[in-house]
Amino acid sequence: MSIKNGAVDASPVQMYSRLLNLASDSLAKNEFKPDTPNFREERSSKSSQWKPCADNNKAAVSLERSRELSNGYIMVSANGGLNQQRVAICNAVAVAALLNATLVLPRFLYSNVWKDPSQFGDIYQEDHFIEYLKDEVKIVKNLPQHLKSTDNKNLSLVTDTELVKEATPVDYIEHVLPLLKKYGMVHLFGYGNRLGFDPLPFDVQRLRCKCNFHALKFAPKIQEAGSLLVKRIRRFKTSRSRLEEALLGESMVKSTVKGEEEPLKYLALHLRFEEDMVAYSLCDFGGGEAERKELQAYREDHFPLLLKRLKKSKPVSPEELRKTGKCPLTPEEATLVLAGLGFKRKTYIYLAGSQIYGGSSRMLPLTRLYPNIATKETLLTPQELAPFKNFSSQLAALDFIACIASDVFAMTDSGSQLSSLVSGFRNYYGNSQAPTLRPNKKRLAAILSDSETIKWKIFEDRVRKMVEEGQKLRTRPYGRSIYRQPRCPECMCKF
């Protein structure tokens, strides 16, 4: 049996057969019971006190000097996929303000992983981006002609190896600003997560929020396809939420059908169970020797540095990795969490993400218990998807839209950039009506360790407590991402 290909006739790999049977029985018994709220809103009324306000212009006066006293031009070549690039753009805007520099519209590096040649204008609205931020940072589309030879000679190139992850303002002032003043430009190459969150000047932090939540608007063709995607999920009845308006524009979310009928509610699920993540985790997922050989072969091809590092370190068993919450959740485990939370069999689920490792065989526990599953590929026609077919970042943008617009968003890996950005958007625009379900993998591993003996009612209680803990109202802790946790004075206002 090929684990990777996941043929339909392959036997599904199941690690918790007993619990799946209990979940199936529970769903059958509850099918005709009245619906419960199912985490439709956050658990604290205080969350509604936070309102979006990163777009106010109080900071414009203090940052206006950047237009008149420019120290030069900052070029950025961002790496990674859609979500990594988005973070890089916002960080670049903040750095340009911090160094009193003019920002050249960021470029995206071609990745052998993502294989997407898309540039800024293919994904975002260039003119809106420049205009929206013009009072705080000057942004131009191209580097001035007289500086292009400097860039071509790499005289002021700064790579990601020269900037530490989550660098501080001091790092930029000491290492980047001198180059900027000397050459009139700096090129930050392979740029990504290279600006920390604290300490950072209040107005610069606010600017980063303004960029993420207001200035970056998807290109019209992505908005149009995203709008069509959401309307088809909701059976052509829109929810008219502020979330959808922020993503798609007011004109895109107008209902195409008259009547009083409510739009279909749906849950968006982001499954992070792609082959690269599964292989990198070093975990065991119940596939036996065939799985172990296949994942080892993948590591040898794609992660030689990981294997080199492992030879020099003390080995950690797959059992210990799972116990400490280091393993990606399988589709089977995600299914058990949804059933434990009380989501009914008829729940409409939008599935985001790339190809699942193990294919349809791995997905069987989910598709059997929750048959109403849709993806962008099933909701849009081949003709409608054709303009995005060879552009993974643009396809990811459609998932981004569908996840943010959902009634409930469930993630399986809180460390993924998409889940982080989606949950941040929902916190920012959701007005406490856009819950995010975030399982604690370490606690879930402890619950599942009793899978052969635990009673279903106890399983439900423990899963609910785990998720409710993750839903508690929190303001952004020091040093944590404002993209994920925008509830802080720099991004939002309390009323």
XYZ file of C-alpha atoms in Angstrom:
495
model
C 0.000 0.000 0.000
C 1.314 3.461 -0.871
C 0.798 5.773 2.099
C 1.529 8.836 -0.006
C -0.888 8.192 -2.833
C -3.710 7.212 -0.526
C -5.690 5.193 -3.036
C -9.403 4.894 -2.382
C -9.199 1.121 -1.999
C -6.358 1.318 0.541
C -7.140 0.406 4.129
C -7.366 3.614 6.190
C -4.724 4.128 8.855
C -6.569 4.518 12.162
C -4.958 5.091 15.520
C -8.142 5.447 17.564
C -10.687 3.002 16.116
C -12.589 2.614 19.381
C -13.030 6.355 19.856
C -14.095 6.777 16.230
C -16.831 4.199 16.748
C -18.003 6.053 19.874
C -17.948 9.332 17.958
C -20.013 7.800 15.157
C -22.593 6.508 17.648
C -22.783 9.905 19.352
C -23.325 11.736 16.062
C -26.100 9.299 15.113
C -27.881 9.803 18.470
C -27.654 13.608 18.328
C -28.579 14.023 14.678
C -32.144 15.166 15.342
C -31.549 17.050 18.583
C -31.821 20.869 18.530
C -28.680 22.725 17.505
C -26.481 24.139 20.250
C -24.404 27.319 19.870
C -21.290 25.224 19.141
C -18.834 27.994 19.987
C -20.560 30.550 17.772
C -19.227 33.372 19.935
C -16.369 33.908 22.307
C -16.789 33.038 25.948
C -16.206 36.529 27.392
C -18.411 39.568 26.846
C -15.322 41.726 27.394
C -14.067 40.756 23.944
C -16.687 43.031 22.360
C -15.067 46.010 24.085
C -12.204 45.882 21.595
C -12.832 47.708 18.296
C -10.611 48.067 15.209
C -8.806 51.409 15.116
C -5.355 50.822 13.601
C -6.426 53.011 10.683
C -6.738 56.231 12.678
C -4.165 58.836 11.728
C -2.864 59.999 15.104
C 0.506 58.532 14.207
C 0.677 60.319 10.855
C 2.125 63.529 12.309
C 5.000 61.774 14.081
C 5.810 59.708 10.984
C 5.389 62.489 8.418
C 9.121 63.267 8.616
C 9.771 60.038 6.714
C 8.641 61.723 3.508
C 10.834 64.802 3.907
C 13.926 63.418 5.619
C 14.294 60.145 3.735
C 17.547 58.344 4.410
C 17.213 56.422 1.150
C 15.330 53.506 -0.337
C 14.564 50.095 1.112
C 14.054 47.172 -1.249
C 12.634 43.906 0.044
C 12.686 40.470 -1.580
C 10.371 38.322 0.531
C 10.573 34.548 0.693
C 8.020 31.860 1.551
C 4.407 31.556 0.522
C 1.451 33.924 0.720
C 1.330 34.215 4.498
C 5.079 34.548 5.067
C 5.166 37.209 2.359
C 2.314 39.124 3.986
C 4.212 39.290 7.277
C 7.334 40.422 5.399
C 5.419 43.251 3.707
C 4.083 44.589 6.998
C 7.501 44.300 8.613
C 9.064 46.162 5.672
C 6.576 49.016 6.052
C 7.427 49.264 9.754
C 11.188 49.236 9.073
C 10.852 51.934 6.405
C 9.091 54.133 8.948
C 11.603 53.290 11.651
C 14.572 54.260 9.435
C 12.900 57.244 7.737
C 13.232 55.524 4.366
C 11.220 55.252 1.169
C 9.958 51.733 0.559
C 10.116 50.197 -2.893
C 7.111 47.960 -3.542
C 8.190 44.544 -2.142
C 9.160 41.746 -4.497
C 8.538 38.037 -3.968
C 11.258 35.442 -4.449
C 10.519 32.347 -6.494
C 10.511 29.264 -4.273
C 11.121 25.676 -5.378
C 8.590 24.685 -2.713
C 5.787 27.087 -3.646
C 6.693 27.346 -7.364
C 4.758 30.575 -7.780
C 6.094 33.478 -9.890
C 3.401 35.872 -8.590
C 4.493 39.392 -7.700
C 2.864 42.023 -5.489
C 0.405 43.284 -8.102
C -0.754 39.743 -8.912
C -1.992 39.292 -5.337
C -2.619 42.764 -3.875
C -3.889 46.137 -5.084
C -0.734 48.194 -5.588
C -2.328 51.645 -5.839
C -4.538 51.118 -2.790
C -1.502 49.975 -0.786
C 0.556 53.039 -1.740
C -2.302 55.506 -1.281
C -3.498 54.111 2.037
C -0.077 54.422 3.669
C 1.070 57.626 1.951
C 0.736 59.849 5.026
C 3.104 57.662 7.020
C 5.467 55.952 4.588
C 6.383 56.931 1.063
C 6.138 53.890 -1.234
C 7.293 53.793 -4.857
C 6.877 51.064 -7.447
C 10.478 50.976 -8.634
C 13.961 51.835 -7.460
C 15.241 55.103 -9.019
C 17.404 54.563 -12.091
C 20.546 56.058 -10.548
C 20.517 53.423 -7.753
C 19.964 50.343 -9.905
C 23.676 49.806 -10.520
C 24.246 49.806 -6.760
C 21.642 47.077 -6.403
C 23.031 45.096 -9.339
C 26.469 45.064 -7.682
C 24.942 43.881 -4.365
C 26.798 46.669 -2.575
C 24.064 47.136 -0.002
C 22.626 43.635 0.140
C 21.485 42.409 3.574
C 20.517 38.716 3.688
C 18.438 36.883 6.252
C 21.615 35.395 7.715
C 22.750 38.917 8.656
C 19.505 39.777 10.439
C 18.415 37.637 13.354
C 14.842 36.414 13.583
C 12.578 38.983 15.252
C 15.343 41.579 15.192
C 14.985 44.698 17.353
C 14.956 48.332 16.196
C 18.511 48.600 17.547
C 19.633 45.851 15.134
C 18.286 47.864 12.203
C 19.724 51.151 13.425
C 23.173 49.641 14.003
C 23.465 47.319 10.993
C 21.065 48.549 8.290
C 20.912 52.329 8.717
C 24.675 52.896 8.081
C 24.408 51.013 4.756
C 21.280 52.965 3.887
C 23.026 56.293 4.431
C 26.205 55.197 2.659
C 24.624 53.837 -0.529
C 21.241 55.548 -0.574
C 19.541 52.172 -0.596
C 19.437 48.788 1.132
C 18.177 45.514 -0.293
C 16.780 43.135 2.353
C 17.024 39.772 0.603
C 15.182 36.641 1.711
C 13.208 38.847 4.060
C 10.543 37.434 6.341
C 10.171 37.194 10.081
C 12.985 39.670 10.751
C 11.326 42.247 13.003
C 10.294 41.521 16.567
C 7.139 42.745 18.262
C 8.576 44.301 21.399
C 10.106 46.693 22.170
C 8.846 48.744 19.223
C 7.677 52.382 19.103
C 3.910 52.667 19.506
C 3.372 54.473 16.192
C 5.471 51.962 14.249
C 3.583 49.038 15.780
C 0.271 50.699 14.892
C 1.507 51.174 11.340
C 2.219 47.456 11.064
C -1.378 46.717 12.081
C -2.695 49.308 9.651
C -0.763 47.635 6.860
C -2.008 44.118 7.646
C -5.652 44.860 8.394
C -6.333 47.793 6.062
C -3.700 48.512 3.400
C -3.288 44.998 1.970
C -6.337 44.334 -0.205
C -6.432 41.370 -2.539
C -6.361 42.013 -6.281
C -9.813 42.280 -7.941
C -9.636 38.841 -9.591
C -8.895 37.222 -6.208
C -11.689 39.213 -4.541
C -14.132 38.176 -7.263
C -13.229 34.477 -7.022
C -13.206 34.668 -3.210
C -16.622 36.319 -3.201
C -18.012 33.632 -5.497
C -16.465 30.941 -3.283
C -18.085 32.293 -0.108
C -21.433 32.814 -1.825
C -21.457 29.221 -3.040
C -20.635 27.954 0.442
C -23.492 30.038 1.821
C -25.827 29.015 -1.020
C -25.707 32.495 -2.554
C -26.884 34.227 0.598
C -24.274 36.464 2.207
C -23.811 37.167 5.891
C -22.900 40.838 5.262
C -20.319 40.649 8.028
C -17.629 43.233 8.578
C -15.109 40.456 8.047
C -16.352 39.811 4.520
C -16.522 43.519 3.700
C -12.936 44.018 4.906
C -11.712 41.164 2.718
C -13.844 41.568 -0.371
C -15.179 45.103 -0.394
C -18.768 46.140 0.224
C -19.860 45.620 -3.385
C -18.703 41.989 -3.354
C -20.800 40.858 -0.386
C -24.199 42.055 -1.546
C -26.684 39.186 -1.646
C -27.615 37.859 -5.070
C -30.852 36.299 -3.812
C -33.839 38.075 -2.299
C -35.648 36.598 0.643
C -35.559 36.109 4.376
C -33.799 32.746 4.443
C -30.609 32.668 6.497
C -27.310 31.982 4.726
C -25.811 28.560 5.343
C -23.436 28.557 8.311
C -20.154 26.748 7.932
C -17.007 25.738 9.753
C -13.633 26.220 8.088
C -11.004 23.629 8.977
C -7.312 24.109 8.257
C -5.637 20.702 8.257
C -1.847 20.998 8.500
C -1.003 17.444 7.516
C 1.057 17.861 4.372
C 3.942 15.503 3.649
C 6.682 18.034 4.417
C 5.247 18.825 7.849
C 4.611 15.157 8.645
C 8.162 14.173 7.653
C 9.814 17.057 9.504
C 7.947 16.266 12.726
C 9.692 12.844 13.149
C 6.452 11.507 14.620
C 4.788 8.143 14.069
C 1.297 8.186 12.572
C 0.331 4.518 12.699
C 1.334 3.600 9.156
C 3.917 1.030 10.179
C 7.155 0.244 8.376
C 5.897 1.495 4.995
C 5.184 4.912 6.442
C 8.524 5.103 8.273
C 10.503 4.254 5.129
C 8.564 6.704 2.997
C 8.993 9.593 5.434
C 12.694 8.834 5.910
C 13.187 8.900 2.139
C 11.410 12.260 2.007
C 13.673 13.643 4.749
C 16.776 12.483 2.887
C 15.607 14.299 -0.250
C 14.256 17.485 1.322
C 15.729 17.906 4.815
C 19.422 16.879 4.719
C 20.308 19.559 7.304
C 17.712 18.131 9.677
C 19.241 14.670 9.399
C 22.721 16.111 9.922
C 21.546 17.890 13.065
C 19.834 14.742 14.358
C 23.098 12.794 14.206
C 24.631 15.249 16.683
C 21.701 15.385 19.101
C 20.120 13.033 21.593
C 17.314 11.071 19.926
C 13.727 11.726 21.011
C 11.227 8.903 20.587
C 8.028 9.396 18.545
C 6.089 8.588 21.726
C 7.785 11.426 23.601
C 7.198 13.842 20.721
C 3.490 13.031 20.771
C 3.286 13.275 24.554
C 4.794 16.783 24.497
C 2.449 18.015 21.769
C 5.035 18.155 18.974
C 3.108 16.044 16.439
C 0.767 17.429 13.755
C -2.853 16.407 14.264
C -4.043 13.773 11.816
C -7.406 14.134 10.049
C -8.606 11.360 12.377
C -7.665 13.376 15.478
C -9.291 16.516 14.048
C -12.459 14.485 13.479
C -12.507 13.345 17.108
C -12.089 16.922 18.341
C -15.020 18.154 16.216
C -17.216 15.273 17.397
C -16.149 15.860 20.992
C -17.193 19.509 20.691
C -20.650 18.446 19.546
C -20.559 19.419 15.890
C -23.251 17.374 14.166
C -22.889 15.092 11.187
C -24.682 17.624 8.973
C -22.118 20.364 9.754
C -20.936 22.023 6.551
C -17.127 22.082 6.509
C -14.844 24.068 4.225
C -11.486 22.302 4.078
C -8.447 24.546 3.574
C -4.886 23.512 2.922
C -2.720 21.564 0.528
C -2.747 17.880 -0.381
C -3.148 15.738 2.733
C -0.443 13.167 3.353
C -2.057 9.759 2.845
C -4.715 11.160 0.513
C -8.291 9.901 0.566
C -7.356 6.953 2.798
C -6.206 9.283 5.578
C -9.294 11.432 5.092
C -11.794 8.572 5.487
C -12.446 9.095 9.230
C -13.347 12.730 8.528
C -15.364 12.174 5.356
C -17.342 9.278 6.871
C -18.404 11.203 9.979
C -18.730 14.595 8.257
C -19.762 14.065 4.634
C -20.639 17.731 3.918
C -17.096 18.759 3.059
C -16.207 21.262 0.374
C -12.981 22.726 -1.007
C -12.251 25.469 -3.495
C -11.813 22.740 -6.099
C -15.356 21.406 -5.539
C -17.026 24.822 -5.236
C -15.434 26.530 -8.241
C -15.472 25.160 -11.770
C -12.225 24.250 -13.559
C -12.737 27.322 -15.732
C -13.093 29.578 -12.674
C -9.980 28.087 -11.096
C -7.938 28.169 -14.302
C -6.470 31.695 -13.752
C -5.024 30.518 -10.419
C -3.997 26.983 -11.372
C -0.208 27.462 -11.429
C -0.096 30.115 -8.708
C -0.056 28.517 -5.270
C -0.077 31.841 -3.397
C -3.169 33.018 -5.243
C -4.887 29.707 -4.508
C -3.880 30.107 -0.853
C -5.522 33.545 -0.902
C -8.860 31.882 -1.711
C -8.462 29.598 1.331
C -7.493 32.666 3.370
C -10.757 34.386 2.403
C -12.964 31.331 3.021
C -11.412 30.713 6.448
C -11.758 34.303 7.626
C -15.369 34.557 6.423
C -16.452 31.329 8.175
C -18.796 31.199 11.171
C -16.284 29.066 13.063
C -12.619 28.553 12.225
C -10.856 25.427 13.490
C -7.115 24.921 13.217
C -4.997 21.863 13.922
C -1.675 23.701 14.258
C -1.556 27.057 16.043
C 1.976 27.586 14.755
C 1.010 27.768 11.082
C 1.204 31.219 9.511
C -2.182 30.906 7.797
C -3.929 29.960 11.045
C -2.144 32.796 12.842
C -3.170 35.440 10.302
C -6.724 34.125 9.959
C -7.323 34.101 13.714
C -5.880 37.626 13.925
C -8.274 38.912 11.262
C -11.175 37.293 13.051
C -10.112 38.892 16.341
C -9.739 42.284 14.683
C -12.965 42.455 12.668
C -15.099 39.762 14.293
C -16.610 41.768 17.196
C -16.495 38.596 19.352
C -18.738 36.782 16.847
C -15.966 34.969 14.954
C -14.639 32.200 17.207
C -11.462 30.288 16.551
C -11.059 26.744 17.875
C -7.477 26.004 18.832
C -6.708 22.564 20.332
C -3.828 22.273 22.768
C -1.857 19.398 21.254
C -0.142 18.466 24.500
C -3.435 18.264 26.405
C -5.100 16.449 23.520
C -2.289 13.866 23.491
C -2.953 13.223 27.198
C -6.678 12.780 26.508
C -6.048 10.428 23.586
C -3.597 8.362 25.608
C -6.700 6.979 27.374
C -8.408 6.175 24.068
C -8.887 2.466 24.851
C -10.753 3.018 28.110
C -12.170 6.547 28.261
C -15.959 6.992 28.227
C -17.315 9.207 25.469
C -18.969 11.663 27.870
C -15.690 12.154 29.710
C -13.884 12.562 26.369
C -16.383 15.276 25.372
C -15.974 17.115 28.679
C -12.188 17.094 28.498
C -12.086 18.220 24.851
C -14.542 21.055 25.533
C -12.531 22.291 28.511
C -9.363 22.167 26.432
C -10.843 24.278 23.624
C -12.651 26.687 25.956
C -9.331 27.405 27.652
C -7.900 28.378 24.266
C -10.849 30.713 23.670
C -10.436 32.824 26.790
C -10.166 36.540 26.122
C -6.542 37.611 26.010
C -4.845 40.869 25.260
C -1.577 40.528 23.397
C 1.195 39.373 25.737
C 4.564 41.095 25.525
C 6.573 39.889 22.568
C 3.730 38.024 20.872
C 2.553 38.537 17.303
C 0.202 41.445 16.617
C -0.852 39.644 13.441
C -2.333 36.864 15.539
C -3.292 38.816 18.669
C -4.204 42.371 17.688
C -6.046 43.103 20.948
C -3.617 45.721 22.166
C -3.686 49.553 22.259
C -1.473 49.788 19.154
C -4.048 47.991 16.985
C -7.446 48.227 18.668
C -9.307 50.554 21.012
C -11.299 49.604 24.100
C -14.776 51.091 24.509
